[in-house]
Coordinates of C-alpha atoms in Angstrom, one line a residue:
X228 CA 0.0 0.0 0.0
X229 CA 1.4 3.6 -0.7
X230 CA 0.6 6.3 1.3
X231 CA -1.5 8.7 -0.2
X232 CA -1.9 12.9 0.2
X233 CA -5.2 13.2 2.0
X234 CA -6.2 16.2 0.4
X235 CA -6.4 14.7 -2.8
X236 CA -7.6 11.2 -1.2
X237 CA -10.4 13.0 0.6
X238 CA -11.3 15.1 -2.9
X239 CA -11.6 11.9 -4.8
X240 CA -13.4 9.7 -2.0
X241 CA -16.6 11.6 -1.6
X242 CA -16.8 12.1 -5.4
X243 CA -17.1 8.7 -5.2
X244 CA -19.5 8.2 -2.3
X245 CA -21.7 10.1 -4.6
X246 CA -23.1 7.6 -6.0
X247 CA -22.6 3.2 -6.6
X248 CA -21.2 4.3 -10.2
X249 CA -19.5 7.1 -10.7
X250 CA -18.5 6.3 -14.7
X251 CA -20.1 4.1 -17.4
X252 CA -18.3 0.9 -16.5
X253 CA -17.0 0.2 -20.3
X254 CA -13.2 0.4 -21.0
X255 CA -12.3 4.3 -22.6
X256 CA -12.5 4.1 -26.1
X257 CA -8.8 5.1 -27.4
X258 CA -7.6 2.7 -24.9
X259 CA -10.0 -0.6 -26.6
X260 CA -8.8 0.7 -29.8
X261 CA -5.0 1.3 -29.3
X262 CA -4.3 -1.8 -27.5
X263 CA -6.2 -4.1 -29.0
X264 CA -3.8 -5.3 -31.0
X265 CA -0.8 -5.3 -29.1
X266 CA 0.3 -8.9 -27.5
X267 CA -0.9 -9.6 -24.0
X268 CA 2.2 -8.9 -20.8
X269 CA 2.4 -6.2 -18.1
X270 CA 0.4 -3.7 -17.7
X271 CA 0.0 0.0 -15.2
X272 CA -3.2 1.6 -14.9
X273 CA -3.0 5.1 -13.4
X274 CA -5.8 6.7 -11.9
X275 CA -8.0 3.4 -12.9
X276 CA -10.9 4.5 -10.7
X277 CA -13.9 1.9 -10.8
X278 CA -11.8 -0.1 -12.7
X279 CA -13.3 -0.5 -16.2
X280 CA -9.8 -0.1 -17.8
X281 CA -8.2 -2.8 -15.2
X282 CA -10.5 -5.5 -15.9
X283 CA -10.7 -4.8 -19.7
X284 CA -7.2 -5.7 -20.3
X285 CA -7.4 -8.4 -17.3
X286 CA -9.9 -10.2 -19.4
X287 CA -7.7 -10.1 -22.8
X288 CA -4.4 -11.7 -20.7
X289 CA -2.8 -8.5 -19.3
X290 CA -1.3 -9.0 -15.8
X291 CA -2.4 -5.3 -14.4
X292 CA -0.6 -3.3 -11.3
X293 CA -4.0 -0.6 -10.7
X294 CA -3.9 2.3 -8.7
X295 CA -6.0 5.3 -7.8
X296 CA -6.0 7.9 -4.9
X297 CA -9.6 7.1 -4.1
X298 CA -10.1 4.2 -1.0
X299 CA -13.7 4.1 -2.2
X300 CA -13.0 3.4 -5.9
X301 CA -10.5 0.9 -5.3
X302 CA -12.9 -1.1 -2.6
X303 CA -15.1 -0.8 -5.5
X304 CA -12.8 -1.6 -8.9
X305 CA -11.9 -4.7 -6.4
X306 CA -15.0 -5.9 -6.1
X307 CA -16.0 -5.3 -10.5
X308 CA -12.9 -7.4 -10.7
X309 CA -13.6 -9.9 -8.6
X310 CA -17.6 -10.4 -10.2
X311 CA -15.7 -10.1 -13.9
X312 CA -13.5 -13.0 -12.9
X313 CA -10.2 -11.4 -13.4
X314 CA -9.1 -10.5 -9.8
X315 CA -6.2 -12.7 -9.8
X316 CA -4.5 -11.0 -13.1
X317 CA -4.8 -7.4 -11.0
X318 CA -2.7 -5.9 -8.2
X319 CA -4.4 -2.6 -6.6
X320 CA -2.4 0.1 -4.7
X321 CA -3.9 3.5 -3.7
X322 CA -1.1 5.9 -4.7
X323 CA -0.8 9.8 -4.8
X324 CA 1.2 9.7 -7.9
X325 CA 2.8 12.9 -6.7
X326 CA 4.5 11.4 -3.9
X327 CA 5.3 7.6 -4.8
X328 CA 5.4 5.4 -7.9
X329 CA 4.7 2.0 -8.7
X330 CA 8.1 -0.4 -8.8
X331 CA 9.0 -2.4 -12.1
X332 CA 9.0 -2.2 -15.5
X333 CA 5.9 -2.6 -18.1
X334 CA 4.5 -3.6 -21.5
X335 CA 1.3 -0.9 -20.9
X336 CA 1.5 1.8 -19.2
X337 CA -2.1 3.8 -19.3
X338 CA -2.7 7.2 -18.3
X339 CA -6.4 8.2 -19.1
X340 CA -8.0 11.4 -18.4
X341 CA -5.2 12.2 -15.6
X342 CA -6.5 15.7 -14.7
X343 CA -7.4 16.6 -10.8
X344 CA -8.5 19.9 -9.6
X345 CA -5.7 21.2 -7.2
X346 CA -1.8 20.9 -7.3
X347 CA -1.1 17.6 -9.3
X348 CA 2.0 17.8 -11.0
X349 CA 1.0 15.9 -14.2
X350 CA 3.9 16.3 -16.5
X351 CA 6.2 15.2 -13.4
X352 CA 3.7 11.8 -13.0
X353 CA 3.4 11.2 -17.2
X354 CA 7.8 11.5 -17.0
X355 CA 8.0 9.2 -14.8
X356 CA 5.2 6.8 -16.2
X357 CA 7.3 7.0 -19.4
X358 CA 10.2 5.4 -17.4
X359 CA 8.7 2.1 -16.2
X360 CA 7.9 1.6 -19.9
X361 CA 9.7 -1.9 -20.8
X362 CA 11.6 -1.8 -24.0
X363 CA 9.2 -2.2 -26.7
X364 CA 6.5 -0.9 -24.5
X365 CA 3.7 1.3 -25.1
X366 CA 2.8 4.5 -23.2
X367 CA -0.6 5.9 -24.1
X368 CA -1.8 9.1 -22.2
X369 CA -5.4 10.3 -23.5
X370 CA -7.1 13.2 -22.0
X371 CA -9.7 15.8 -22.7
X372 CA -9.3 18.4 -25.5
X373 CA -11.7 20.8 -23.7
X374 CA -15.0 20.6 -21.5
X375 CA -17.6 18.3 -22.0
X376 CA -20.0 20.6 -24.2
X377 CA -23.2 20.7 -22.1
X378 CA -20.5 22.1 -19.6
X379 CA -18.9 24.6 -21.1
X380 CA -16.9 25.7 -17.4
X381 CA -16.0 22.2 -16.5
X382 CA -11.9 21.7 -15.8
X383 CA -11.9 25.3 -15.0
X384 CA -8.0 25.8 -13.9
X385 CA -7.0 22.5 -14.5
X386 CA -4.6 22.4 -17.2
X387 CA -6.0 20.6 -20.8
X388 CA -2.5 20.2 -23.2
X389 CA -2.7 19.2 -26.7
X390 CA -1.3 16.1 -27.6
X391 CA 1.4 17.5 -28.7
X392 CA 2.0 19.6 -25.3
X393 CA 2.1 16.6 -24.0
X394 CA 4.6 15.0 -25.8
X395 CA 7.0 18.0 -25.8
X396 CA 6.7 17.8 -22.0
X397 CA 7.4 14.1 -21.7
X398 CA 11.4 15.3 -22.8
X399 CA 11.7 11.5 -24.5
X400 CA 15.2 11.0 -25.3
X401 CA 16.1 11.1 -29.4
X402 CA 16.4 8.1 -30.5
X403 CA 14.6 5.9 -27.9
X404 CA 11.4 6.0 -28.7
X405 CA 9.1 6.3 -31.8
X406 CA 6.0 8.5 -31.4
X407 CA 3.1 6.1 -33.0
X408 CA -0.2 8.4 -32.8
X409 CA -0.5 12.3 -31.4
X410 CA -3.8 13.7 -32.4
X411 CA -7.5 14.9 -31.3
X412 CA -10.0 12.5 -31.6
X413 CA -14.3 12.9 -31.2
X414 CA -16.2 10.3 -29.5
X415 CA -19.8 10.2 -28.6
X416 CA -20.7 10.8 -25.1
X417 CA -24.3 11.2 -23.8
X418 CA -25.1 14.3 -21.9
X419 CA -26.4 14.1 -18.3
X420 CA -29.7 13.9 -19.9
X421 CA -29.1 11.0 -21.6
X422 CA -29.0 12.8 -24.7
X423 CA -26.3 12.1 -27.4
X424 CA -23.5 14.6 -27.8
X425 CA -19.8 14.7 -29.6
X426 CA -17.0 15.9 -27.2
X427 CA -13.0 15.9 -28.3
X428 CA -10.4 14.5 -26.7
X429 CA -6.4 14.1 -27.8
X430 CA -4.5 10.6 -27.4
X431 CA -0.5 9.9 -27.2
X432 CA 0.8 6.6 -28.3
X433 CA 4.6 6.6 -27.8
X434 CA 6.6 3.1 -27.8
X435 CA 9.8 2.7 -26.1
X436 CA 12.1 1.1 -28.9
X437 CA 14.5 -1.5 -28.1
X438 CA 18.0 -1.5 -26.9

């Protein structure tokens, strides 16, 4: 277990006391469609929240390390895991990604929608993530673009880089690594309401390339 920074902790836990579901419960789109066809080894979720991510690649033969600030959505990505069959493939820690990092190396590492209201050094936390990619790995970071459209002053303060922000910040070293996919994407997303609605969002592929 790593210790995590309470503020942040206590932030996340009572948006997840909320309610019993918190997101859809379905894996994030760019990551079904950028991994899909890569083969099957180790894997690091960050920020995997109820877990949809986690037990998605669990289910497809990726040994997953999970972790998440929130007490409350790990208690509760444990228990999707366990009903989904898959608990044995997954390793949960609650981390504050600010303050401690997951040991080892991996095949995956995933960073989706990594944005927190507050002080979270995300450029720090995607660096590192980029160094616990295995040679020959995959690091995919996808976030959002912009605010959901139906709330236009959503992620007020909370930085929102372009892809390409992103990657600049990441420093990767020339010659290691070979930038697969930087780009905005749209994906449907119903409103609140229920109602359909388009919002965009910007996805980093970058593969560590081999001694």
């Amino acid at each position: 277990m790593i210790e995590s920074d309470e503020g942040g902790a206590e932030f996340w836990d009572a948006r997840y006391s909320e309610s019993e579901r918190i997101w859809s419960g379905d894996p994030n789109t760019a990551l079904v469609r950028e991994v899909a066809g890569l083969r099957p080894g180790t894997a690091l979720d960050l920020g995997c929240g109820e877990g949809a991510d986690t037990i998605w690649l669990a289910q497809r033969g990726w040994r997953v390390t999970a972790t998440d600030i929130s007490a409350v959505a790990l208690e509760r990505a444990t228990r999707h895991a366990e009903e989904a069959g898959v608990a044995d493939a997954v390793e949960w820690q609650r981390a504050d990604l600010s303050v401690s990092f997951p040991d080892g190396e991996f095949d995956l590492v995933s960073a989706h929608y990594l944005h927190s209201p507050g002080d979270l050094p995300r450029e720090e936390i995607l660096r590192r993530a980029a160094s616990t990619v295995a040679a020959g790995g995959v690091l995919l970071i996808v976030g959002h673009a912009g605010p959901a459209p139906w709330e236009p002053t959503a992620h007020e303060g909370v930085p929102l880089p372009t892809p390409q922000e992103v990657l600049d910040a990441l420093d990767l070293p020339p010659g290691g690594w070979e930038v697969q996919r930087c780009e905005e994407f749209e994906r449907a997303q119903n409103d609140p309401e229920g109602r359909p609605a388009t919002r965009t969002d910007n996805v980093l592929r970058v593969r560590r390339l081999p001694a």
